[in-house]
Short mmCIF file of C-alpha atoms and ligand atoms in Angstrom, two decimals:
data_model
loop_
_atom_site.label_atom_id
_atom_site.label_comp_id
_atom_site.label_asym_id
_atom_site.label_seq_id
_atom_site.Cartn_x
_atom_site.Cartn_y
_atom_site.Cartn_z
CA MET I 243 -4.42 -0.24 -28.35
CA ARG I 244 -2.06 0.02 -25.88
CA LYS I 245 -3.86 -1.11 -22.79
CA VAL I 246 -2.55 -4.00 -21.04
CA ASN I 247 -3.60 -7.00 -18.88
CA ASN I 248 -3.30 -7.37 -16.08
CA GLN I 249 -3.79 -10.71 -14.26
CA SER I 250 -2.03 -11.65 -11.45
CA SER I 251 -1.49 -14.98 -10.27
CA HIS I 252 0.19 -16.34 -6.56
CA ASN I 253 3.12 -17.59 -4.93
CA LYS I 254 5.73 -17.23 -7.16
CA VAL I 255 9.50 -15.50 -5.47
CA ALA I 256 9.65 -12.04 -6.89
CA PHE I 257 12.59 -10.94 -7.35
CA ILE I 258 14.96 -10.91 -9.87
CA HIS I 259 18.46 -9.23 -9.68
CA LYS I 260 21.25 -9.23 -7.27
CA ASN I 261 22.97 -6.12 -7.10
CA PRO I 262 22.69 -5.02 -3.58
CA GLN I 263 22.83 -1.13 -3.10
CA THR I 264 24.27 0.86 0.23
CA GLN I 265 21.59 2.47 2.14
CA SER I 266 22.14 6.50 2.26
CA THR I 267 22.34 8.20 5.69
CA LEU I 268 19.45 9.46 6.20
CA ASN I 269 18.73 12.71 9.43
CA GLU I 270 16.26 10.21 11.23
CA LYS I 271 12.50 11.73 11.98
CA TRP I 272 11.00 8.38 11.75
CA LYS I 273 13.38 5.29 13.28
CA LYS I 274 12.67 2.22 11.34
CA GLU I 275 11.26 0.86 14.94
CA SER I 276 9.00 3.54 15.23
CA ILE I 277 7.28 3.09 11.89
CA THR I 278 7.79 -1.36 12.48
CA GLU I 279 5.68 -0.28 15.63
CA LEU I 280 2.83 1.44 13.72
CA PHE I 281 2.65 -1.68 11.21
CA GLU I 282 1.99 -3.79 14.32
CA LEU I 283 -0.67 -1.74 15.77
CA PRO I 284 -4.37 -3.66 15.61
CA PHE I 285 -6.11 -2.01 12.25
CA ASN I 286 -8.34 -0.24 13.38
CA ASP I 287 -5.99 1.50 16.04
CA LEU I 288 -3.53 2.59 13.39
CA ILE I 289 -6.67 4.13 11.23
CA PHE I 290 -8.10 5.32 14.20
CA LYS I 291 -4.79 7.24 14.60
CA ALA I 292 -3.89 8.11 10.75
CA HIS I 293 -7.34 9.98 10.69
CA LYS I 294 -6.95 12.00 13.62
CA VAL I 295 -3.47 13.27 11.89
CA HIS I 296 -5.29 13.78 8.27
CA ILE I 297 -8.57 15.97 10.02
CA GLU I 298 -5.81 18.18 11.48
CA ASN I 299 -4.17 18.43 8.07
CA PHE I 300 -6.42 18.46 5.70
CA ASP I 301 -10.05 18.43 4.90
CA PRO I 302 -11.08 14.53 4.95
CA ASN I 303 -13.55 15.14 2.74
CA THR I 304 -11.81 16.98 -0.37
CA VAL I 305 -9.42 14.44 -2.93
CA GLN I 306 -7.10 15.77 -5.55
CA LEU I 307 -7.73 14.77 -8.98
CA SER I 308 -4.43 14.03 -11.00
CA THR I 309 -4.87 12.59 -15.09
CA LEU I 310 -2.29 10.85 -16.56
CA LEU I 311 -0.72 11.01 -20.16
CA SER I 312 1.87 8.65 -21.43
CA ILE I 313 3.50 11.11 -24.04
CA LYS I 314 6.36 8.19 -25.41
CA THR I 315 5.52 4.98 -25.02
CA GLY I 316 7.25 1.58 -24.39
CA GLY I 317 10.52 0.68 -25.77
CA CYS I 318 12.20 2.08 -22.37
CA SER I 319 16.22 0.89 -22.19
CA GLU I 320 15.83 0.46 -17.98
CA ASP I 321 14.95 -3.45 -16.47
CA CYS I 322 12.32 -1.93 -14.00
CA GLY I 323 11.35 -5.76 -13.22
CA TYR I 324 7.31 -4.15 -12.78
CA CYS I 325 7.15 -2.20 -15.96
CA PRO I 326 5.45 -3.05 -19.04
CA GLN I 327 7.41 -0.44 -20.96
CA SER I 328 10.78 -2.41 -21.04
CA ALA I 329 12.20 -3.13 -24.16
CA ARG I 330 13.69 -6.11 -22.26
CA PHE I 331 10.51 -7.94 -21.74
CA SER I 332 7.79 -8.97 -23.49
CA THR I 333 4.59 -7.28 -23.15
CA ASP I 334 1.63 -6.24 -24.92
CA VAL I 335 2.86 -2.84 -25.28
CA GLU I 336 2.48 -1.50 -28.43
CA ASN I 337 5.78 1.25 -28.04
CA GLU I 338 4.92 4.57 -29.71
CA PRO I 339 6.34 7.59 -30.54
CA MET I 340 6.63 10.71 -28.39
CA MET I 341 2.99 12.56 -28.81
CA GLN I 342 2.33 15.56 -30.82
CA LEU I 343 1.70 18.72 -28.96
CA SER I 344 -1.80 19.57 -29.89
CA ASP I 345 -2.88 15.46 -29.28
CA VAL I 346 -1.47 16.63 -25.46
CA ILE I 347 -3.61 19.76 -25.67
CA GLU I 348 -6.58 17.76 -26.53
CA ALA I 349 -6.18 15.46 -23.96
CA ALA I 350 -5.42 18.20 -20.95
CA LYS I 351 -8.67 19.82 -21.78
CA ALA I 352 -10.73 16.66 -21.32
CA ALA I 353 -9.10 15.99 -18.16
CA LYS I 354 -10.29 19.29 -17.33
CA VAL I 355 -13.43 18.93 -18.32
CA SER I 356 -13.63 15.61 -16.25
CA GLY I 357 -12.78 17.93 -13.06
CA ALA I 358 -8.84 16.96 -13.01
CA THR I 359 -7.14 20.09 -11.69
CA ARG I 360 -3.02 18.67 -12.38
CA PHE I 361 -2.12 16.89 -15.28
CA CYS I 362 0.85 14.42 -15.40
CA MET I 363 2.64 13.73 -18.26
CA GLY I 364 4.86 10.28 -18.44
CA ALA I 365 7.11 9.17 -20.77
CA ALA I 366 9.28 5.84 -20.64
CA TRP I 367 12.59 7.15 -20.71
CA ARG I 368 16.25 6.19 -18.84
CA SER I 369 16.58 10.12 -19.09
CA PRO I 370 14.85 12.67 -21.38
CA LYS I 371 17.36 13.86 -24.24
CA ASP I 372 17.80 17.69 -24.11
CA LYS I 373 15.79 18.28 -27.78
CA ASP I 374 13.18 15.80 -26.11
CA LEU I 375 12.75 17.89 -23.04
CA LYS I 376 12.37 21.37 -24.81
CA LYS I 377 9.66 19.61 -26.51
CA VAL I 378 8.11 18.74 -22.95
CA THR I 379 8.46 22.18 -21.97
CA GLU I 380 5.83 23.53 -25.04
CA MET I 381 3.75 20.85 -23.29
CA ILE I 382 3.94 22.12 -19.48
CA VAL I 383 3.54 25.51 -21.26
CA ALA I 384 0.35 24.49 -22.91
CA VAL I 385 -1.14 22.72 -20.13
CA LYS I 386 -0.84 25.52 -17.26
CA SER I 387 -2.58 27.78 -19.90
CA ILE I 388 -5.68 25.71 -19.75
CA GLY I 389 -5.39 25.97 -16.30
CA LEU I 390 -4.16 22.98 -14.80
CA GLU I 391 -1.35 22.53 -12.78
CA SER I 392 1.66 20.56 -14.49
CA CYS I 393 3.14 17.61 -13.26
CA ALA I 394 5.82 15.60 -15.51
CA THR I 395 7.85 11.97 -14.65
CA LEU I 396 10.34 11.56 -17.78
CA GLY I 397 13.35 9.52 -15.79
CA MET I 398 16.80 10.71 -14.05
CA LEU I 399 17.59 14.73 -14.95
CA LYS I 400 20.70 15.88 -15.85
CA ASP I 401 21.78 19.08 -14.26
CA GLY I 402 20.60 22.04 -15.76
CA GLN I 403 17.17 20.01 -17.29
CA ALA I 404 15.47 20.96 -13.73
CA ALA I 405 15.50 24.48 -14.11
CA GLU I 406 14.65 24.44 -17.75
CA LEU I 407 11.27 22.08 -16.72
CA LYS I 408 10.86 25.06 -13.42
CA ALA I 409 11.30 28.20 -16.33
CA ALA I 410 8.59 26.28 -18.34
CA GLY I 411 6.41 26.47 -15.39
CA LEU I 412 6.08 22.78 -14.36
CA ASP I 413 4.09 22.46 -11.09
CA TYR I 414 5.28 19.02 -9.63
CA TYR I 415 7.91 16.40 -10.81
CA ASN I 416 7.42 12.38 -10.35
CA HIS I 417 10.41 10.63 -9.13
CA ASN I 418 9.87 7.22 -7.59
CA LEU I 419 11.89 5.46 -4.70
CA ASP I 420 9.73 2.51 -5.46
CA THR I 421 11.27 0.49 -2.27
CA ALA I 422 13.45 -0.01 -0.01
CA PRO I 423 17.20 0.46 -0.58
CA GLU I 424 18.10 -2.67 0.42
CA LEU I 425 15.58 -4.60 -2.52
CA TYR I 426 16.19 -1.61 -5.16
CA GLY I 427 18.96 -3.50 -7.05
CA ASP I 428 16.33 -6.97 -6.65
CA ILE I 429 14.12 -4.83 -8.79
CA ILE I 430 16.32 -2.56 -11.01
CA SER I 431 19.89 -3.05 -12.34
CA THR I 432 20.31 -0.35 -14.61
CA ARG I 433 20.16 2.56 -12.40
CA THR I 434 20.38 2.97 -8.41
CA TYR I 435 19.21 4.32 -5.33
CA GLN I 436 21.44 7.19 -5.41
CA ASP I 437 20.03 7.88 -8.72
CA ARG I 438 16.86 8.30 -7.64
CA LEU I 439 17.95 10.67 -4.95
CA ASP I 440 20.21 12.98 -7.04
CA THR I 441 17.41 13.87 -9.45
CA LEU I 442 14.79 14.50 -6.24
CA LYS I 443 17.79 17.11 -5.54
CA ARG I 444 18.09 18.36 -8.56
CA VAL I 445 14.25 18.70 -8.76
CA ARG I 446 14.32 20.59 -4.94
CA GLU I 447 16.93 22.83 -6.04
CA VAL I 448 14.88 24.86 -8.69
CA ASP I 449 11.90 24.02 -6.14
CA ILE I 450 9.86 22.22 -8.20
CA ASN I 451 7.34 20.45 -5.62
CA VAL I 452 8.24 16.65 -5.24
CA CYS I 453 6.11 13.76 -6.11
CA CYS I 454 7.71 10.56 -4.62
CA GLY I 455 6.27 7.68 -3.53
CA GLY I 456 6.63 4.18 -4.68
CA ILE I 457 5.17 0.31 -5.25
CA ILE I 458 4.24 -2.16 -2.57
CA GLY I 459 3.55 -5.99 -3.73
CA LEU I 460 6.69 -6.27 -5.19
CA GLY I 461 7.07 -9.53 -2.47
CA GLU I 462 8.61 -7.26 -0.44
CA THR I 463 8.26 -7.83 3.26
CA ARG I 464 6.64 -6.15 5.66
CA GLN I 465 10.08 -4.44 6.75
CA GLY I 466 10.56 -3.56 2.88
CA ARG I 467 7.23 -1.55 3.17
CA VAL I 468 8.83 0.32 6.32
CA GLY I 469 12.11 0.76 4.80
CA LEU I 470 10.50 2.55 2.34
CA ILE I 471 8.16 5.02 4.52
CA HIS I 472 11.70 5.09 6.50
CA GLN I 473 13.03 7.12 3.45
CA LEU I 474 10.17 9.01 2.33
CA SER I 475 9.63 10.16 5.78
CA ASN I 476 12.82 11.25 6.42
CA MET I 477 13.70 13.28 3.47
CA ASP I 478 15.24 16.96 4.23
CA LYS I 479 11.92 17.99 3.04
CA PRO I 480 9.30 15.00 2.49
CA PRO I 481 7.13 14.94 -0.99
CA GLU I 482 4.70 17.39 -1.43
CA SER I 483 2.41 14.22 -3.15
CA VAL I 484 3.37 10.59 -1.89
CA PRO I 485 1.86 8.30 -5.06
CA ILE I 486 1.51 4.25 -3.54
CA ASN I 487 1.36 2.00 -6.15
CA LEU I 488 0.08 -1.59 -5.54
CA LEU I 489 1.79 -3.03 -8.00
CA THR I 490 -0.48 -3.70 -11.44
CA GLN I 491 0.69 -7.35 -12.58
CA VAL I 492 1.74 -7.40 -16.04
CA GLU I 493 2.16 -10.67 -18.31
CA GLY I 494 5.58 -10.60 -19.79
CA THR I 495 7.31 -8.76 -16.65
CA PRO I 496 9.61 -10.70 -14.38
CA LEU I 497 7.40 -9.61 -11.50
CA MET I 498 4.18 -10.86 -13.32
CA GLY I 499 3.09 -14.00 -10.47
CA THR I 500 3.96 -12.59 -7.30
CA GLN I 501 2.14 -13.38 -4.46
CA ASP I 502 -1.15 -10.60 -4.51
CA LEU I 503 -0.23 -8.67 -1.26
CA ASP I 504 -3.30 -8.34 1.10
CA HIS I 505 -5.52 -5.18 0.63
CA PHE I 506 -5.42 -4.31 4.53
CA GLU I 507 -1.75 -4.46 4.14
CA PHE I 508 -2.12 -2.16 1.83
CA ILE I 509 -4.34 0.39 4.14
CA ARG I 510 -1.48 -0.07 6.88
CA THR I 511 0.90 1.56 4.14
CA ILE I 512 -1.33 4.48 3.63
CA ALA I 513 -2.27 5.43 7.09
CA ILE I 514 1.81 5.22 8.00
CA ALA I 515 2.55 7.37 4.96
CA ARG I 516 -0.13 9.83 6.40
CA ILE I 517 1.14 9.41 10.02
CA THR I 518 4.88 10.08 8.82
CA MET I 519 4.06 12.59 6.36
CA PRO I 520 1.54 14.62 7.84
CA LYS I 521 1.55 17.80 5.23
CA SER I 522 1.58 15.65 2.43
CA TYR I 523 -1.05 14.40 -0.46
CA ILE I 524 -1.16 10.89 -0.41
CA ARG I 525 -2.43 9.68 -3.55
CA LEU I 526 -4.02 6.29 -4.43
CA SER I 527 -2.18 5.35 -7.65
CA ALA I 528 -1.79 2.21 -9.56
CA GLY I 529 -3.80 -0.97 -8.37
CA ARG I 530 -7.44 0.62 -7.59
CA GLU I 531 -8.45 -1.30 -10.77
CA MET I 532 -8.10 -4.39 -8.25
CA MET I 533 -9.60 -2.54 -5.26
CA ASP I 534 -13.16 -2.49 -4.52
CA ASP I 535 -15.22 0.11 -3.16
CA GLY I 536 -14.64 -1.06 0.53
CA ILE I 537 -11.09 -0.95 0.46
CA GLN I 538 -10.96 2.77 -1.34
CA ALA I 539 -13.23 4.04 1.00
CA LEU I 540 -11.14 2.71 3.66
CA ALA I 541 -7.98 4.08 2.13
CA PHE I 542 -9.73 7.44 2.08
CA PHE I 543 -10.31 6.87 6.44
CA ALA I 544 -6.60 6.11 6.26
CA GLY I 545 -5.83 9.71 5.06
CA ALA I 546 -5.85 9.07 1.17
CA ASN I 547 -6.13 12.69 -0.80
CA SER I 548 -5.19 12.36 -4.22
CA ILE I 549 -6.00 9.77 -6.82
CA PHE I 550 -4.92 9.25 -10.38
CA TYR I 551 -8.25 9.94 -12.35
CA GLY I 552 -8.79 8.82 -16.19
CA GLU I 553 -9.75 5.56 -17.73
CA GLU I 554 -5.88 4.78 -18.45
CA LEU I 555 -2.85 4.79 -16.07
CA LEU I 556 0.27 4.67 -18.71
CA THR I 557 -0.23 1.41 -20.18
CA THR I 558 -2.51 0.02 -17.97
CA GLU I 559 -6.52 -0.06 -16.96
CA ASN I 560 -7.79 2.57 -14.25
CA PRO I 561 -11.24 2.67 -12.78
CA SER I 562 -13.58 4.66 -15.51
CA THR I 563 -14.18 8.15 -14.63
CA LEU I 564 -17.85 7.35 -13.96
CA ARG I 565 -17.25 4.98 -11.10
CA ASP I 566 -14.90 7.40 -9.62
CA GLN I 567 -18.04 9.86 -9.64
CA GLU I 568 -20.61 7.18 -8.41
CA LEU I 569 -17.79 6.49 -5.11
CA PHE I 570 -17.55 10.19 -4.68
CA LYS I 571 -21.02 10.73 -4.51
CA ARG I 572 -21.51 7.68 -2.18
CA LEU I 573 -19.04 9.07 -0.06
CA GLY I 574 -19.73 12.60 -0.28
CA LEU I 575 -16.35 13.41 -1.02
CA LYS I 576 -15.80 16.80 -2.91
CA THR I 577 -12.81 16.92 -5.81
CA ASN I 578 -10.17 19.08 -6.58
N1 SAM Q 236 10.46 6.19 -16.92
C1 SAM Q 236 10.03 7.19 -15.98
C2 SAM Q 236 10.78 6.88 -14.47
O1 SAM Q 236 10.99 5.76 -14.20
O2 SAM Q 236 10.87 7.39 -13.25
C3 SAM Q 236 9.05 7.67 -15.47
C4 SAM Q 236 7.27 6.66 -16.00
S1 SAM Q 236 7.51 5.31 -14.66
C5 SAM Q 236 6.32 4.57 -15.54
C6 SAM Q 236 6.64 6.03 -13.45
C7 SAM Q 236 6.00 4.90 -12.32
O3 SAM Q 236 5.63 3.72 -12.64
C8 SAM Q 236 7.59 4.07 -11.91
O4 SAM Q 236 8.44 4.44 -10.49
C9 SAM Q 236 6.78 2.75 -10.94
O5 SAM Q 236 6.53 3.74 -9.71
C10 SAM Q 236 5.11 2.90 -11.41
N2 SAM Q 236 4.74 1.59 -12.33
C11 SAM Q 236 5.61 1.23 -13.44
N3 SAM Q 236 4.93 0.28 -13.44
C12 SAM Q 236 4.21 -0.18 -12.73
C13 SAM Q 236 3.17 -0.97 -11.96
N4 SAM Q 236 3.24 -2.28 -13.32
N5 SAM Q 236 2.40 -1.25 -11.06
C14 SAM Q 236 2.82 -0.41 -10.26
N6 SAM Q 236 3.22 1.07 -10.74
C15 SAM Q 236 4.29 1.06 -11.88
C1 DTB Q 237 2.95 6.79 -9.78
O1 DTB Q 237 3.73 6.83 -8.94
N1 DTB Q 237 2.25 5.52 -10.63
C2 DTB Q 237 2.06 6.70 -11.90
C3 DTB Q 237 2.69 7.85 -12.45
N2 DTB Q 237 3.10 7.61 -10.94
C4 DTB Q 237 3.23 7.91 -13.64
C5 DTB Q 237 2.04 5.43 -12.72
C6 DTB Q 237 1.37 4.06 -12.51
C7 DTB Q 237 1.86 3.42 -14.00
C8 DTB Q 237 1.22 1.71 -13.64
C9 DTB Q 237 1.73 0.96 -15.17
C10 DTB Q 237 1.22 1.14 -15.98
O2 DTB Q 237 -0.34 1.76 -16.37
O3 DTB Q 237 2.17 1.11 -17.51
FE1 SF4 Q 238 11.43 2.66 -17.80
FE2 SF4 Q 238 10.33 4.11 -16.25
FE3 SF4 Q 238 9.22 1.64 -17.08
FE4 SF4 Q 238 11.45 2.01 -15.53
S1 SF4 Q 238 9.61 2.45 -14.81
S2 SF4 Q 238 11.54 0.65 -17.65
S3 SF4 Q 238 12.36 3.84 -16.42
S4 SF4 Q 238 9.37 3.64 -17.90
#
């Protein structure tokens, strides 16, 4: 049993490390000032604007379903302040070695039966060892043969590793920027923003679709959220898939006790991701378990068109497939 408790409490200063990062240079399509102005719009004006962008680019009544599986759980060397899988924090997560191929196949088949179209395999690694990567490539081949799109999130990739994943047929690589560059060192000290950008470059170079987003509700100010969107939307090619996670607070992690983010601010962030990245899939990710149906409905209106679907994320709970199916029915949403 590795499901962990995600309770939250209030009024704790969130940031833990002090290790300022330098800002990368961007070819600016979206200026911080313009993104800030979007955040400052009246809520109704903002979500109306976002919905207009949404309907110009997507069928607003269709949601893409991705199912997650943790193929290697816990015991991670990194110190990401939000993560229950870091070996440095004392959480209820039980470490588990890499899963057997046959168990992954079983989980992928079950995801397909439930209606998912993409299967995302996550590993609690700083970066994969070559022998581990080989096993993951076998999993990718198997997932593809079931008729699912494949996605993997394995940490930082070295030269050559992205090409191996591509050769196995990997469709998407998930690697999040997590927050604004200037805040990154407050949340993670064991790697840099530039490390993340370097891996994303390697993924792009071999033509694997990029899944890249972040976490909000880390205790950042609105300017922090502006900084994250500024990075994502100004990438040479914006990510095809943008997961927006709301911090899931886990007992034992340094960010446990962070002040909860107003859910309307979460919706604003979804709307601004939609406006600034009109052709990307914007995914409601961690945090749906804490959202009521009304907030999720608003998120779909504001431009979210993908979710993590299945009872579990990596180590924490997600809404049941039954609850999601009922919500889709009530909202007249189709899935793919
Ligand atoms: N170890 C790899 C890495 O860090 O890239 C892959 C797995 S890691 C768990 C994938 C992403 O999950 C993180 O980048 C972060 O955005 C998200 N995540 C982890 N813990 C979270 C939490 N408690 N709440 C919200 N998102 C979280
Ligand atoms: C992403 O952006 N969110 C997912 C997926 N990519 C790998 C992970 C969320 C993890 C939430 C905490 C957990 O379940 O351990
Ligand atoms: Fe490790 Fe990834 Fe968790 Fe960071 S987010 S501690 S790298 S599993």
